[in-house]
Coordinates of C-alpha atoms in Angstrom, one line a residue:
M1 CA -110.5 65.7 230.1
N2 CA -108.1 68.5 230.8
E3 CA -108.8 72.0 232.1
R4 CA -108.5 73.6 228.7
T5 CA -111.0 71.3 227.1
A6 CA -113.4 71.7 230.1
W7 CA -113.1 75.5 229.8
N8 CA -113.9 75.4 226.0
I9 CA -116.9 73.2 226.6
L10 CA -118.1 75.6 229.2
L11 CA -117.7 78.6 226.8
L12 CA -119.6 76.6 224.2
L13 CA -122.5 76.0 226.6
I14 CA -122.6 79.6 227.7
R15 CA -122.6 80.8 224.1
V16 CA -125.2 78.4 222.9
W17 CA -127.5 79.2 225.9
L18 CA -127.1 82.9 225.8
G19 CA -127.5 83.0 222.0
Y20 CA -130.6 80.8 222.1
R21 CA -132.2 82.8 224.9
M22 CA -131.5 86.2 223.2
F23 CA -132.6 85.0 219.8
G24 CA -135.7 83.3 221.1
A25 CA -136.8 86.1 223.3
S26 CA -136.5 88.7 220.6
Y27 CA -137.5 87.1 217.3
S28 CA -141.3 87.5 217.8
S29 CA -140.9 91.0 219.1
V30 CA -138.9 92.1 216.1
I31 CA -141.5 90.5 213.8
D32 CA -144.3 92.2 215.8
I33 CA -142.8 95.6 215.6
I34 CA -142.2 95.3 211.8
F35 CA -145.5 93.6 210.7
H36 CA -148.1 94.0 213.3
P37 CA -149.5 97.4 214.0
K38 CA -151.5 96.3 217.0
E39 CA -148.4 94.9 218.7
R40 CA -146.5 98.1 217.8
V41 CA -149.0 99.9 220.2
F42 CA -147.9 97.6 223.0
F43 CA -144.2 98.5 222.5
E44 CA -145.1 102.2 222.2
K45 CA -146.8 102.1 225.5
W46 CA -144.2 99.9 227.2
F47 CA -141.1 101.8 226.0
G48 CA -142.8 105.2 226.0
E49 CA -145.3 105.5 228.8
E50 CA -143.8 103.0 231.2
L51 CA -140.1 103.3 230.5
H52 CA -140.1 106.9 229.3
F53 CA -137.8 106.4 226.3
P54 CA -138.0 109.0 223.5
M55 CA -139.1 107.5 220.2
P56 CA -140.4 104.3 221.9
V57 CA -141.0 102.2 218.9
V58 CA -137.6 102.9 217.5
M59 CA -136.0 102.3 220.8
A60 CA -137.9 99.0 221.2
F61 CA -136.8 97.9 217.7
I62 CA -133.1 98.8 218.5
A63 CA -133.3 96.8 221.7
K64 CA -135.0 93.8 220.3
A65 CA -132.9 93.8 217.1
S66 CA -129.8 94.0 219.3
E67 CA -130.9 90.9 221.2
L68 CA -131.8 89.1 217.9
T69 CA -128.5 89.8 216.0
G70 CA -126.4 89.4 219.2
G71 CA -128.0 86.1 219.9
F72 CA -127.5 84.8 216.4
F73 CA -123.8 85.7 216.2
V74 CA -123.1 84.6 219.9
F75 CA -124.8 81.3 219.3
F76 CA -122.5 80.5 216.4
G77 CA -119.5 82.1 218.0
L78 CA -118.8 84.6 215.3
F79 CA -117.6 88.1 216.2
T80 CA -118.4 87.0 219.7
R81 CA -116.8 89.7 221.7
A82 CA -118.5 92.5 219.7
F83 CA -121.9 90.9 219.8
A84 CA -121.5 89.9 223.5
S85 CA -120.8 93.5 224.2
L86 CA -124.0 94.5 222.5
I87 CA -126.0 91.9 224.5
A88 CA -124.3 93.1 227.8
F89 CA -125.2 96.7 227.1
T90 CA -128.8 96.0 226.1
M91 CA -129.3 93.7 229.1
L92 CA -127.7 96.1 231.5
V93 CA -130.0 98.9 230.3
A94 CA -133.0 96.5 230.6
T95 CA -131.9 95.6 234.2
L96 CA -131.5 99.3 235.3
V97 CA -134.5 100.8 233.4
A98 CA -137.2 98.0 233.3
N99 CA -136.3 95.5 235.9
L100 CA -135.3 97.3 239.1
G101 CA -137.9 97.4 241.7
E102 CA -140.9 95.1 241.7
N103 CA -139.6 93.1 238.6
F104 CA -136.1 92.5 239.8
I105 CA -136.6 89.1 241.4
I106 CA -137.8 87.5 238.2
D107 CA -137.0 89.6 235.2
G108 CA -134.0 91.4 236.7
G109 CA -132.6 88.0 237.7
F110 CA -132.7 86.9 234.1
T111 CA -131.3 90.2 232.6
I112 CA -128.4 90.5 235.1
S113 CA -127.5 86.8 234.4
Y114 CA -127.4 87.5 230.7
V115 CA -125.0 90.4 231.4
L116 CA -122.8 88.2 233.4
F117 CA -122.8 85.5 230.7
A118 CA -121.9 88.1 228.1
L119 CA -119.1 89.5 230.2
I120 CA -117.6 86.0 230.4
L121 CA -117.6 85.9 226.6
I122 CA -116.2 89.4 226.3
V123 CA -113.3 88.5 228.6
A124 CA -112.6 84.9 227.5
G125 CA -113.8 85.0 223.9
A126 CA -115.8 82.2 222.2
G127 CA -113.5 79.4 222.8
E128 CA -112.1 76.7 220.5
Y129 CA -115.5 75.4 219.5
S130 CA -116.6 78.5 217.6
L131 CA -116.5 80.1 214.2
D132 CA -114.2 82.8 215.7
H133 CA -111.6 80.2 216.5
F134 CA -111.7 78.9 212.9
R135 CA -111.8 82.3 211.4
L136 CA -108.8 83.5 213.5
K137 CA -106.9 80.3 212.9
K138 CA -107.3 80.8 209.1
E139 CA -106.2 84.4 209.3
L140 CA -103.1 83.3 211.1
L141 CA -102.3 80.9 208.3
L142 CA -102.6 83.5 205.6

């Protein structure tokens, strides 16, 4: 195995892991915000009273929907840099607003790791084992 192949396998693993974690962590939250009024109250308290965001349910939905869509696209390696940027921003805000202080060791460790993984994808792209690679290769042929 050469260095280029190893790097592309590493990018694939980072993409799949980050995409899976973002999608998995946000799917039920998005469903809850949309369809379950009792769960909406949880997000209103968390984002409003604890995190002091204006329009807490809207902000919770934007954050969780960013994780969901970002995770989906990053998983498949489609428009990876754009969606990795969305993930990096969302996770940076989560780190700074929700996870500094008492939650940093556990939750902050996760969110800052997601920022770092997303930054790798922003800089390096999705790699050869991605839909981006095939999309860009096809565009070059046209």
